[in-house]
Amino acid sequence: MTIIHRNALVPYSAADMYALVADVPSYPEFLPWCGMASAESLTDNEVQARIEISHGKVRKAFATLNRMDKDKAIEMHLLDGPFTFLEGRWRFESLNGEGCKVCLDMNFEFSNLIMKMLIGAKFTEIANTLVDAFCARAIEVYGRR
C-alpha cells in the first residue's frame, strides 16, 4: 500500500482552499492529468465524485464517496476504479486569520499488477503533487497574497 502525507501553509483562508478542492468539475481546467471530472451531491454533506486519469493512451476512471465538512475537511472513500483500496482526507486548518494549513493524507493500493504498472507511478506522482497543484490554483483564482 502506498501512503502519502503532504501539507502546505498558504496565505488563503480555509474556506478558500476548501472551495477549490470541493469544486471537482473544475479539475480538468488546471490538472493536466485529469481528463474528466464530475460530482453529484447525494446529501447535504456527501458527494459522489468521478475522476478520469489520463496518462499517455491510458485512461482510467475512479469514483469516490466524499464526506464534506464545510471549510474544514473532505474525506474520500473508494466506490469503484482500478484500486482495491483508496482513502484520502483533506484538512483545512485556519491559522488565526493568517491563512491556513492544507493537509492531504492518502492511502491506496492498485487492484492488480497490470494496473500498477500502467498508472501506478503516475498516480503516485499525482498524489505527491496534489497539494502543490491546489496552491498554484489558489494563486490563479484568488491572486497572489
Tab-separated table of C-alpha atoms in Angstrom, residues 24-88:
chain	number	residue	atom	x	y	z
A	24	VAL	CA	-14.309	18.649	-8.568
A	25	PRO	CA	-15.780	19.560	-12.010
A	26	SER	CA	-13.114	22.286	-12.430
A	27	TYR	CA	-10.190	19.836	-12.040
A	28	PRO	CA	-9.597	19.390	-15.819
A	29	GLU	CA	-9.012	23.162	-16.078
A	30	PHE	CA	-5.788	23.001	-14.045
A	31	LEU	CA	-4.776	19.362	-13.502
A	32	PRO	CA	-3.156	18.226	-16.780
A	33	TRP	CA	-3.583	14.523	-15.968
A	34	CYS	CA	-7.341	14.907	-15.365
A	35	GLY	CA	-9.292	14.001	-18.497
A	36	MET	CA	-12.733	14.325	-16.910
A	37	ALA	CA	-14.224	15.097	-13.510
A	38	SER	CA	-17.777	15.212	-12.215
A	39	ALA	CA	-19.536	15.446	-8.879
A	40	GLU	CA	-23.079	14.682	-7.790
A	41	SER	CA	-24.453	15.784	-4.430
A	42	LEU	CA	-26.110	12.895	-2.619
A	43	THR	CA	-26.928	14.650	0.666
A	44	ASP	CA	-26.016	17.949	2.310
A	45	ASN	CA	-22.604	16.559	3.262
A	46	GLU	CA	-21.966	13.722	0.777
A	47	VAL	CA	-20.816	13.976	-2.821
A	48	GLN	CA	-20.052	11.214	-5.309
A	49	ALA	CA	-17.061	12.235	-7.430
A	50	ARG	CA	-15.731	10.592	-10.595
A	51	ILE	CA	-12.288	11.440	-11.963
A	52	GLU	CA	-10.527	10.142	-15.064
A	53	ILE	CA	-6.741	9.874	-15.031
A	54	SER	CA	-5.136	10.281	-18.465
A	55	HIS	CA	-1.585	9.033	-18.879
A	56	GLY	CA	-0.452	8.691	-22.477
A	57	LYS	CA	-3.038	6.474	-24.168
A	58	VAL	CA	-4.205	5.006	-20.869
A	59	ARG	CA	-7.388	6.415	-19.355
A	60	LYS	CA	-8.712	5.069	-16.065
A	61	ALA	CA	-11.597	6.448	-14.049
A	62	PHE	CA	-12.396	6.018	-10.396
A	63	ALA	CA	-15.252	7.122	-8.171
A	64	THR	CA	-15.224	8.167	-4.538
A	65	LEU	CA	-17.809	8.970	-1.921
A	66	ASN	CA	-16.716	12.264	-0.388
A	67	ARG	CA	-17.891	13.291	3.058
A	68	MET	CA	-17.784	17.061	3.278
A	69	ASP	CA	-17.193	19.023	6.492
A	70	LYS	CA	-17.605	22.548	5.099
A	71	ASP	CA	-14.417	24.628	5.215
A	72	LYS	CA	-12.710	22.014	7.445
A	73	ALA	CA	-12.265	18.616	5.777
A	74	ILE	CA	-13.125	16.285	2.908
A	75	GLU	CA	-12.906	12.503	3.387
A	76	MET	CA	-12.720	10.316	0.272
A	77	HIS	CA	-13.667	6.627	0.161
A	78	LEU	CA	-13.368	4.412	-2.925
A	79	LEU	CA	-16.575	3.382	-4.703
A	80	ASP	CA	-15.054	1.891	-7.860
A	81	GLY	CA	-11.974	2.031	-10.034
A	82	PRO	CA	-8.596	0.339	-10.541
A	83	PHE	CA	-7.909	0.076	-6.793
A	84	THR	CA	-8.534	-2.482	-4.088
A	85	PHE	CA	-8.226	0.352	-1.575
A	86	LEU	CA	-8.255	4.133	-1.778
A	87	GLU	CA	-8.930	6.539	1.061
A	88	GLY	CA	-7.975	10.142	1.465
